[in-house]
Coordinates of C-alpha atoms in Angstrom, one line a residue:
X1 CA 84.8 177.3 108.5
X2 CA 86.0 173.8 108.1
X3 CA 83.4 171.0 108.4
X4 CA 83.6 168.5 111.1
X5 CA 84.8 165.8 108.5
X6 CA 87.5 168.2 107.2
X7 CA 88.7 168.9 110.7
X8 CA 88.8 165.1 111.4
X9 CA 90.8 164.6 108.4
X10 CA 93.3 167.4 109.1
X11 CA 94.0 165.9 112.5
X12 CA 94.5 162.4 111.1
X13 CA 97.5 164.1 109.3
X14 CA 98.6 165.5 112.6
X15 CA 98.3 162.1 114.3
X16 CA 100.2 160.3 111.6
X17 CA 103.1 162.8 112.1
X18 CA 103.2 161.9 115.8
X19 CA 102.8 158.1 115.5
X20 CA 104.8 157.4 112.3
X21 CA 108.3 158.6 113.5
X22 CA 111.3 156.5 112.5
X23 CA 113.8 156.6 115.3
X24 CA 116.5 154.5 113.8
X25 CA 118.6 153.6 116.8
X26 CA 117.4 153.4 120.4
X27 CA 115.9 156.7 121.3
X28 CA 115.9 158.6 124.4
X29 CA 112.8 158.5 126.8
X30 CA 112.1 162.2 125.8
X31 CA 112.0 161.1 122.1
X32 CA 109.7 158.0 122.9
X33 CA 107.2 160.3 124.7
X34 CA 107.4 163.1 122.0
X35 CA 103.7 164.3 122.2
X36 CA 102.4 167.6 123.4
X37 CA 99.1 168.2 125.0
X38 CA 96.4 169.0 122.5
X39 CA 92.7 169.7 123.1
X40 CA 90.6 169.6 126.1
X41 CA 90.1 165.9 126.8
X42 CA 92.8 163.0 126.8
X43 CA 92.3 159.2 126.8
X44 CA 95.1 157.3 128.2
X45 CA 94.8 153.6 127.7
X46 CA 96.3 150.1 127.6
X47 CA 94.8 146.7 126.7
X48 CA 95.5 143.0 127.0
X49 CA 98.5 143.4 129.5
X50 CA 97.9 139.7 130.3
X51 CA 99.2 140.0 133.8
X52 CA 102.8 141.0 132.8
X53 CA 104.3 143.2 135.4
X54 CA 107.9 142.8 134.3
X55 CA 109.4 143.4 130.7
X56 CA 109.1 140.6 128.1
X57 CA 109.8 139.9 124.5
X58 CA 106.5 139.6 122.5
X59 CA 106.9 139.5 118.6
X60 CA 104.0 140.5 116.6
X61 CA 102.7 137.6 114.5
X62 CA 104.4 136.6 111.1
X63 CA 100.9 135.7 109.7
X64 CA 97.3 137.0 110.3
X65 CA 95.7 135.1 107.8
X66 CA 92.2 136.3 106.7
X67 CA 89.3 135.4 104.5
X68 CA 89.6 137.1 101.0
X69 CA 87.1 139.9 101.9
X70 CA 89.1 140.9 105.0
X71 CA 92.4 140.4 103.7
X72 CA 94.7 143.4 103.5
X73 CA 92.7 145.3 106.1
X74 CA 93.3 146.5 109.8
X75 CA 93.2 143.5 111.8
X76 CA 94.7 141.3 109.3
X77 CA 97.9 142.9 108.4
X78 CA 101.3 141.4 109.5
X79 CA 105.1 142.0 108.4
X80 CA 105.9 143.9 105.3
X81 CA 102.2 144.3 104.5
X82 CA 101.7 146.2 107.9
X83 CA 104.5 148.4 107.2
X84 CA 103.5 149.2 103.6
X85 CA 99.9 149.7 104.7
X86 CA 101.0 152.5 107.4
X87 CA 103.9 153.7 105.3
X88 CA 106.6 152.6 107.8
X89 CA 110.2 151.6 107.3
X90 CA 112.0 148.3 108.2
X91 CA 114.9 148.4 110.6
X92 CA 113.2 151.1 112.8
X93 CA 111.5 151.1 116.3
X94 CA 107.9 151.0 114.5
X95 CA 109.1 147.9 112.7
X96 CA 110.5 146.3 115.8
X97 CA 107.3 147.0 118.1
X98 CA 104.6 146.8 115.6
X99 CA 105.6 143.7 113.2
X100 CA 107.6 140.6 112.9
X101 CA 110.0 142.0 110.5
X102 CA 113.7 141.3 111.5
X103 CA 112.5 140.9 115.2
X104 CA 115.6 138.7 116.2
X105 CA 117.9 141.2 115.0
X106 CA 116.2 144.4 116.2
X107 CA 115.7 142.7 119.7
X108 CA 119.3 143.0 120.2
X109 CA 119.1 146.7 119.8
X110 CA 116.0 147.6 121.4
X111 CA 115.5 144.9 124.1
X112 CA 112.3 143.9 126.0
X113 CA 109.3 145.8 126.1
X114 CA 106.6 146.6 128.9
X115 CA 106.9 146.3 132.5
X116 CA 104.7 147.9 135.1
X117 CA 107.1 150.3 136.5
X118 CA 107.8 151.6 133.0
X119 CA 104.1 151.8 132.0
X120 CA 103.4 153.6 135.3
X121 CA 106.2 156.3 134.5
X122 CA 104.7 156.9 130.9
X123 CA 101.0 157.1 132.3
X124 CA 102.0 159.5 135.1
X125 CA 104.1 161.7 132.7
X126 CA 101.2 162.1 130.2
X127 CA 98.9 162.8 133.1
X128 CA 101.2 165.4 134.4
X129 CA 101.7 167.0 131.2
X130 CA 98.0 167.3 130.7
X131 CA 96.6 167.6 134.1
X132 CA 94.5 164.9 135.9
X133 CA 91.2 166.7 135.5
X134 CA 91.4 166.4 131.6
X135 CA 92.6 162.8 131.5
X136 CA 90.8 159.4 131.7
X137 CA 92.8 156.3 132.2
X138 CA 91.4 153.2 130.7
X139 CA 92.1 149.5 130.2
X140 CA 90.6 147.2 127.7
X141 CA 90.7 143.9 129.6
X142 CA 92.8 140.6 129.6
X143 CA 94.6 142.4 132.6
X144 CA 95.1 140.5 135.8
X145 CA 95.3 137.0 134.3
X146 CA 97.6 134.4 132.2
X147 CA 100.9 135.1 133.6
X148 CA 102.8 133.4 136.4
X149 CA 102.5 136.2 138.9
X150 CA 98.8 136.6 138.1
X151 CA 98.2 132.8 138.8
X152 CA 100.2 132.8 142.0
X153 CA 98.2 135.9 143.3
X154 CA 94.9 135.5 141.9
X155 CA 95.5 138.4 139.8
X156 CA 95.9 140.8 142.9
X157 CA 99.5 141.8 142.0
X158 CA 98.1 143.4 139.0
X159 CA 94.9 145.0 140.6
X160 CA 97.3 146.4 143.1
X161 CA 99.3 148.2 140.2
X162 CA 96.0 149.3 138.5
X163 CA 95.2 151.0 141.8
X164 CA 98.5 152.6 142.1
X165 CA 98.4 154.0 138.7
X166 CA 94.9 155.4 139.1
X167 CA 92.8 153.6 136.3
X168 CA 89.2 154.8 135.9
X169 CA 87.5 152.3 133.7
X170 CA 88.0 148.7 132.7
X171 CA 86.1 145.7 130.9
X172 CA 87.0 142.1 130.7
X173 CA 87.6 138.6 129.2
X174 CA 90.1 136.3 130.4
X175 CA 89.8 138.2 133.8
X176 CA 86.7 136.2 134.3
X177 CA 88.4 132.8 134.3
X178 CA 89.1 133.5 138.1
X179 CA 85.6 132.5 138.5
X180 CA 82.6 134.7 139.3
X181 CA 83.1 134.7 143.0
X182 CA 86.7 135.8 142.9
X183 CA 86.0 138.4 139.9
X184 CA 83.1 140.0 141.6
X185 CA 85.2 140.3 144.8
X186 CA 88.0 142.0 142.8
X187 CA 85.7 144.5 141.2
X188 CA 83.6 145.2 144.3
X189 CA 86.1 145.2 147.0
X190 CA 89.6 145.8 145.8
X191 CA 89.6 147.4 142.1
X192 CA 89.2 151.2 142.4
X193 CA 88.4 151.6 138.6
X194 CA 85.0 151.1 137.6
X195 CA 83.9 148.2 135.7
X196 CA 81.2 148.7 133.0
X197 CA 79.7 146.6 130.5
X198 CA 76.7 146.8 128.4
X199 CA 76.7 143.2 127.2
X200 CA 76.7 141.0 130.2
X201 CA 73.2 140.2 131.5
X202 CA 71.4 137.7 133.8
X203 CA 70.9 134.4 131.9
X204 CA 67.2 134.3 133.1
X205 CA 65.8 137.7 133.3
X206 CA 68.2 139.7 131.0
X207 CA 69.0 142.1 133.7
X208 CA 72.2 144.0 133.3
X209 CA 75.1 142.6 135.8
X210 CA 77.1 145.7 135.6
X211 CA 76.4 149.3 134.7
X212 CA 76.6 149.6 130.9
X213 CA 78.1 153.0 131.0
X214 CA 79.2 156.0 133.1
X215 CA 79.1 159.6 132.6
X216 CA 82.0 161.8 133.7
X217 CA 82.7 165.5 133.3
X218 CA 86.3 165.8 132.0
X219 CA 87.6 169.4 132.0
X220 CA 84.2 170.7 131.5
X221 CA 83.5 168.1 128.8
X222 CA 80.6 165.6 129.5
X223 CA 81.9 162.4 128.5
X224 CA 79.8 159.0 128.2
X225 CA 82.0 155.8 128.3
X226 CA 80.2 152.6 127.3
X227 CA 82.0 149.2 128.4
X228 CA 81.9 146.1 126.2
X229 CA 83.5 142.8 127.5
X230 CA 84.2 139.9 125.0
X231 CA 80.9 139.0 123.7
X232 CA 81.9 135.3 123.3
X233 CA 83.4 134.4 126.7
X234 CA 81.2 131.3 127.5
X235 CA 82.3 129.9 124.2
X236 CA 85.9 130.9 124.3
X237 CA 86.5 129.7 127.8
X238 CA 84.7 126.9 130.0
X239 CA 81.2 128.2 130.8
X240 CA 81.5 127.3 134.3
X241 CA 83.3 130.5 135.0
X242 CA 80.4 132.5 133.9
X243 CA 77.6 130.3 134.5
X244 CA 74.2 132.2 134.8
X245 CA 75.6 135.1 132.8
X246 CA 74.9 135.9 129.2
X247 CA 77.1 137.6 126.7
X248 CA 76.7 139.1 123.2
X249 CA 77.5 141.4 120.6
X250 CA 74.1 143.2 120.7
X251 CA 74.5 146.2 118.2
X252 CA 70.7 147.3 118.7
X253 CA 71.4 147.6 122.6
X254 CA 74.6 149.4 122.0
X255 CA 72.7 151.9 119.7
X256 CA 70.1 152.4 122.3
X257 CA 72.9 153.1 124.9
X258 CA 74.6 155.6 122.7
X259 CA 71.2 157.4 122.2
X260 CA 70.5 157.5 125.8
X261 CA 73.8 159.1 126.4
X262 CA 73.2 161.6 123.8
X263 CA 69.5 162.4 124.4
X264 CA 69.1 161.9 128.1
X265 CA 72.5 162.8 129.5
X266 CA 73.4 165.3 127.0
X267 CA 77.0 164.1 126.7
X268 CA 79.6 166.0 124.4
X269 CA 81.5 162.6 123.6
X270 CA 80.8 159.1 123.5
X271 CA 83.7 156.5 124.1
X272 CA 83.5 152.8 123.7
X273 CA 85.9 150.8 125.8
X274 CA 85.9 147.5 124.1
X275 CA 87.2 144.1 124.2
X276 CA 85.5 142.9 121.0
X277 CA 88.5 142.7 118.9
X278 CA 89.6 145.3 116.1
X279 CA 87.5 143.4 113.2
X280 CA 84.6 143.1 115.0
X281 CA 84.6 146.7 116.2
X282 CA 85.2 148.0 112.8
X283 CA 82.1 145.8 111.6
X284 CA 80.1 147.1 114.7
X285 CA 80.7 150.6 114.0
X286 CA 79.3 150.2 110.4
X287 CA 76.0 149.3 112.3
X288 CA 76.1 151.6 115.3
X289 CA 75.9 155.5 114.8
X290 CA 77.1 158.1 117.4
X291 CA 80.4 156.7 118.8
X292 CA 83.2 159.2 118.8
X293 CA 86.2 156.9 119.8
X294 CA 86.5 153.2 120.3
X295 CA 89.5 151.8 122.2
X296 CA 89.7 148.4 121.0
X297 CA 91.1 145.2 122.7
X298 CA 91.2 141.6 122.4
X299 CA 92.8 140.8 119.2
X300 CA 96.2 142.6 120.1
X301 CA 96.2 144.6 117.2
X302 CA 98.5 147.8 116.8
X303 CA 97.2 150.7 115.2
X304 CA 99.6 153.5 114.3
X305 CA 96.9 155.5 113.2
X306 CA 93.1 155.4 114.1
X307 CA 91.0 153.4 111.8
X308 CA 88.1 155.5 110.5
X309 CA 84.5 154.2 110.0
X310 CA 82.4 157.1 109.4
X311 CA 83.0 159.7 112.0
X312 CA 84.1 157.1 114.5
X313 CA 87.7 156.7 115.2
X314 CA 89.0 153.3 116.3
X315 CA 92.5 152.6 118.1
X316 CA 94.1 149.7 119.4
X317 CA 97.1 149.5 121.7
X318 CA 98.6 146.2 121.1
X319 CA 99.4 143.8 124.1
X320 CA 101.6 142.7 126.9
X321 CA 102.3 146.1 127.9
X322 CA 104.2 147.2 124.7
X323 CA 102.5 150.5 124.3
X324 CA 100.6 152.9 126.2
X325 CA 98.1 154.9 124.1
X326 CA 97.3 158.5 124.3
X327 CA 94.6 160.3 122.4
X328 CA 94.1 164.0 122.9
X329 CA 90.6 165.2 121.8
X330 CA 89.3 168.7 121.1
X331 CA 85.6 168.8 121.8
X332 CA 83.6 171.9 121.0
X333 CA 79.8 172.6 120.7
X334 CA 79.1 168.8 121.5
X335 CA 81.2 167.6 118.7
X336 CA 84.7 166.1 118.3
X337 CA 86.4 168.6 116.0
X338 CA 89.9 167.2 116.2
X339 CA 92.5 164.9 117.6
X340 CA 96.1 163.8 118.2
X341 CA 97.0 160.1 118.7
X342 CA 100.1 158.6 119.7
X343 CA 101.3 154.9 120.8
X344 CA 104.1 155.3 123.3
X345 CA 106.5 152.2 122.9
X346 CA 107.4 151.0 126.3
X347 CA 111.2 150.2 125.8
X348 CA 112.0 148.6 129.1
X349 CA 115.9 149.8 128.9
X350 CA 114.8 153.3 128.1
X351 CA 111.9 154.3 130.1
X352 CA 112.7 155.0 133.7
X353 CA 111.1 152.9 136.3
X354 CA 108.6 154.5 138.5
X355 CA 109.8 153.9 142.2
X356 CA 106.6 153.2 143.8
X357 CA 105.4 150.7 141.0
X358 CA 108.9 149.1 141.1
X359 CA 108.6 148.5 145.0
X360 CA 105.0 147.2 144.3
X361 CA 106.3 144.6 141.9
X362 CA 109.2 143.5 144.0
X363 CA 106.7 142.9 146.8
X364 CA 104.3 140.8 145.0
X365 CA 107.3 138.8 143.3
X366 CA 109.3 138.1 146.5
X367 CA 107.7 134.8 147.5
X368 CA 108.0 133.3 143.9
X369 CA 111.3 134.7 142.6
X370 CA 113.2 131.5 143.4
X371 CA 110.8 129.3 141.7
X372 CA 110.2 131.6 138.8
X373 CA 114.0 132.1 138.0
X374 CA 114.8 128.4 138.1
X375 CA 116.5 127.7 134.7
X376 CA 115.4 124.4 133.2
X377 CA 117.1 124.4 129.9
X378 CA 118.6 126.4 127.3
X379 CA 116.8 126.8 123.9
X380 CA 118.6 127.0 120.4
X381 CA 115.3 127.7 118.9
X382 CA 113.3 131.0 119.1
X383 CA 110.2 130.3 121.1
X384 CA 107.2 132.4 120.1
X385 CA 103.6 131.7 120.5
X386 CA 101.5 134.3 118.4
X387 CA 100.7 133.2 114.8
X388 CA 97.4 132.2 112.9
X389 CA 98.5 128.6 112.6
X390 CA 101.7 127.5 114.0
X391 CA 104.3 128.5 116.8
X392 CA 107.4 126.9 118.2
X393 CA 106.2 127.0 121.8
X394 CA 103.0 125.1 120.7
X395 CA 105.4 122.4 118.9
X396 CA 107.3 122.3 122.2
X397 CA 104.1 121.7 124.1
X398 CA 102.9 119.0 121.6
X399 CA 106.4 117.2 122.0
X400 CA 105.9 117.3 125.9
X401 CA 102.6 115.8 125.8
X402 CA 103.7 113.1 123.2
X403 CA 106.5 112.2 125.5
X404 CA 104.4 112.1 128.6
X405 CA 101.8 109.9 127.1
X406 CA 104.2 107.5 125.4
X407 CA 103.1 104.0 125.9
X408 CA 100.4 105.1 128.2
X409 CA 97.8 102.8 126.5
X410 CA 98.3 99.0 126.1
X411 CA 96.9 99.0 122.7
X412 CA 97.4 102.5 121.2
X413 CA 100.2 105.1 121.4
X414 CA 99.2 108.9 121.4
X415 CA 98.3 110.0 118.0
X416 CA 97.4 113.7 118.6
X417 CA 98.0 116.4 120.9
X418 CA 96.0 119.7 120.7
X419 CA 96.8 123.2 122.0
X420 CA 94.4 125.9 122.0
X421 CA 95.3 129.0 119.7
X422 CA 95.8 131.6 122.5
X423 CA 97.1 134.8 121.3
X424 CA 99.0 135.6 124.5
X425 CA 102.4 134.4 125.7
X426 CA 105.9 136.0 125.7
X427 CA 108.7 134.7 123.6
X428 CA 112.3 133.4 124.4
X429 CA 115.1 134.4 122.3
X430 CA 117.3 131.8 120.8
X431 CA 120.4 130.7 122.8
X432 CA 118.7 131.9 126.1
X433 CA 117.9 130.2 129.3
X434 CA 114.4 128.9 129.7
X435 CA 112.9 129.5 133.2
X436 CA 109.9 128.1 135.0
X437 CA 108.2 131.5 134.7
X438 CA 108.6 131.5 131.0
X439 CA 106.3 128.3 131.0
X440 CA 103.9 129.9 133.4
X441 CA 103.6 132.9 131.2
X442 CA 102.8 130.8 128.2
X443 CA 100.4 128.4 129.9
X444 CA 99.0 130.7 132.5
X445 CA 95.5 129.3 132.4
X446 CA 93.3 128.8 135.6
X447 CA 92.1 125.5 134.0
X448 CA 95.6 123.4 133.2
X449 CA 94.0 120.1 133.4
X450 CA 95.0 117.7 130.7
X451 CA 92.6 114.9 129.3
X452 CA 93.4 111.8 127.4
X453 CA 90.6 110.6 125.1
X454 CA 89.8 108.5 122.0
X455 CA 88.1 110.0 119.0
X456 CA 87.1 108.8 115.7
X457 CA 88.8 110.4 112.8
X458 CA 85.6 112.1 111.2
X459 CA 84.8 113.5 114.8
X460 CA 88.2 115.1 114.9
X461 CA 87.6 116.5 111.3
X462 CA 84.3 118.1 112.5
X463 CA 86.0 119.6 115.4
X464 CA 89.0 121.1 113.3
X465 CA 86.5 122.5 110.8
X466 CA 84.5 124.1 113.4
X467 CA 87.6 125.7 114.8
X468 CA 88.6 126.8 111.3
X469 CA 85.0 128.4 110.6
X470 CA 85.6 130.5 113.9
X471 CA 88.9 131.8 113.0
X472 CA 88.3 132.3 108.9
X473 CA 84.6 133.0 108.9
X474 CA 84.3 136.0 106.4
X475 CA 81.9 137.8 108.9
X476 CA 83.8 139.3 112.0
X477 CA 80.7 139.0 114.1
X478 CA 81.1 135.2 113.9
X479 CA 84.8 134.9 114.7
X480 CA 84.8 134.0 118.2
X481 CA 88.4 134.7 119.3
X482 CA 91.8 133.1 119.1
X483 CA 93.9 131.7 116.4
X484 CA 93.7 128.1 114.8
X485 CA 94.2 125.2 117.3
X486 CA 97.8 123.7 117.2
X487 CA 97.5 120.0 116.2
X488 CA 100.7 118.2 117.0
X489 CA 101.2 114.7 115.1
X490 CA 99.0 115.9 112.3
X491 CA 99.7 117.5 108.8
X492 CA 97.1 119.0 106.7
X493 CA 96.2 121.4 103.9
X494 CA 94.0 124.5 104.6
X495 CA 91.8 126.5 102.1
X496 CA 90.9 129.6 103.9
X497 CA 88.0 130.6 101.4
X498 CA 86.4 127.3 101.1
X499 CA 82.7 126.6 102.2
X500 CA 82.3 125.7 106.0
X501 CA 83.2 122.2 106.5
X502 CA 85.6 122.0 103.6
X503 CA 88.6 124.1 104.7
X504 CA 90.6 121.1 106.3
X505 CA 92.1 118.9 103.5
X506 CA 94.4 115.9 103.0
X507 CA 94.9 115.2 106.8
X508 CA 97.6 112.9 107.8
X509 CA 98.3 111.5 111.3
X510 CA 101.5 110.2 112.1
X511 CA 102.3 110.1 108.4
X512 CA 99.2 108.3 107.3
X513 CA 96.0 109.6 105.8
X514 CA 93.2 110.2 108.4
X515 CA 90.6 107.4 108.6
X516 CA 87.1 108.5 109.4
X517 CA 86.3 105.4 111.2
X518 CA 89.7 104.8 112.9
X519 CA 89.8 105.7 116.6
X520 CA 92.7 107.8 117.7
X521 CA 94.3 108.7 121.0
X522 CA 94.1 112.5 121.7
X523 CA 95.6 114.5 124.2
X524 CA 93.9 117.9 124.9
X525 CA 94.1 120.8 127.5
X526 CA 92.7 124.2 127.7
X527 CA 89.1 123.6 127.7
X528 CA 86.1 122.1 129.9
X529 CA 86.3 118.4 131.0
X530 CA 85.2 116.2 128.3
X531 CA 82.1 114.3 129.4
X532 CA 83.2 111.2 131.4
X533 CA 86.9 111.7 131.0
X534 CA 88.9 112.2 134.2
X535 CA 91.9 114.6 134.0
X536 CA 95.5 113.3 134.3
X537 CA 97.5 113.7 137.6
X538 CA 99.9 116.1 136.0
X539 CA 98.7 119.3 134.5
X540 CA 100.1 120.9 131.3
X541 CA 102.4 123.0 133.2
X542 CA 103.9 120.2 135.0
X543 CA 104.2 118.2 131.9
X544 CA 105.9 120.8 129.9
X545 CA 108.4 121.9 132.6
X546 CA 109.4 118.2 133.5
X547 CA 109.9 117.6 129.7
X548 CA 112.0 120.7 129.3
X549 CA 114.2 119.7 132.3
X550 CA 114.8 116.3 130.6
X551 CA 115.7 117.8 127.4
X552 CA 118.1 120.4 128.9
X553 CA 118.7 121.8 125.4
X554 CA 116.0 122.7 123.2
X555 CA 116.0 122.3 119.3
X556 CA 112.2 122.7 118.1
X557 CA 111.0 122.3 114.6
X558 CA 110.4 125.6 112.8
X559 CA 108.6 124.2 109.7
X560 CA 104.7 124.5 110.2
X561 CA 102.7 121.3 109.7
X562 CA 100.2 123.1 107.7
X563 CA 100.2 124.0 104.0
X564 CA 97.9 127.0 103.1
X565 CA 96.5 126.6 99.6
X566 CA 95.0 130.2 99.0
X567 CA 96.9 132.7 101.1
X568 CA 100.5 133.6 101.4
X569 CA 102.1 132.0 104.7
X570 CA 105.3 133.6 105.9
X571 CA 107.8 131.4 107.6
X572 CA 110.9 133.5 107.9
X573 CA 109.8 137.0 109.0
X574 CA 111.7 136.9 112.5
X575 CA 114.9 135.9 110.8
X576 CA 115.0 138.5 108.2

């Protein structure tokens, strides 16, 4: 008889055969969904939809820069490195949906991805193939926020869709930036899925705010599902939104809940629904034993095949509705003995729209269509957001801030404009119209206030070093989310593997070396109000929309303002 490890290894080969198909040109819907039911339990899942009910262009990053000990590992693979690691080919559907390689050329063939009606079709089809009684439908958070329609409806348009599809469980991160009151109203009164999270407690007494897990019998299999919301939420977002709640990684507590499920509830299978991010989940599963499957969200990673840590399988379904994941499991004698895994690409022009979901989207969009569809310019440059260090969207936002604050101070002109390193935000193809909704979708925060402040050079350097340590810390448990802040008006060198406080080098502001004692005028947004500083009258969306209207035609600098000293840095992957 095969051992458990041998069975899992055999099933991994099966999974690769299902997830590594190279379709060549645009496939049929049947080909996209080429996966047959297997085993006795099926996990169907999404993550990091970020409020997008309509199809979008979302290219994977050109760079996922990592410290040396993590370089070349899942969570830090981009472009050709990703293709080589997973043995995938360029000029395929996999290359288009999973990497940056040739994105602009392949976008013309494959079109937009995602869309709530299309995702609904795929999820319903997978459920119908397997039977509802053997399926769990899961979402890994960052779900009803950070898009135009999410902002306009306080997330309810997306919640309505989740209910329509029939999701069972969910966790959170950016979802909490609606504020505690609205968040609790949604999960207690509107959302049909159950919210679970073992790592959110009362700040004073340490009591759990939400159930840490749930136990569900699925097709005769007793399944324990543990939830993990983003452990650094109060640091990544203004603390006011979660005041009184404490978050954290808490491996010891997670182990205790796994043991409780195994020993007290006698479960056959343990699933962790996580918004920790793939690198952190990999590190965590080296510390915690007894979890069978981790559904990992937050870092937007795509895993064509599961990452194995001991006997634990970790999968991540990407972001912005590009994929629906399905993991079919064979559980026997209280053990996971086999699996098949597939990420179903959601090609918007190929996957049929579910009629009910389409009507739902139309209903929610109707009051805002005129505003959202207003064309404010044409872009000649590819506007993308995701990258470790630099993006054309952020460069454009920096230009808008510099233009808005030109001459605002009688003594000084604006020196620096900073944008947070959010991982989310769809792209706009070159030679395309830019609409109001495009700006909302890339700046869809609930705290869009802009602040103008004066800071000495040494204080700016300390701040940027702190962000760099967050992004490039060699221990994933200390990487607290997001990419490097984008700094307009500044050029600098970066040494990824230097000691903390020594990564940022040779800084030049407006072409001149940074002076530690000089005071600089800085525009910031995307964070809590700096003490004693009042927000500007216009918020970041207004500033960017008005600037784009004024420009009419956008030509944005593609060359990064950062030179990386000890790590390859790609600047042409999309154009290959």
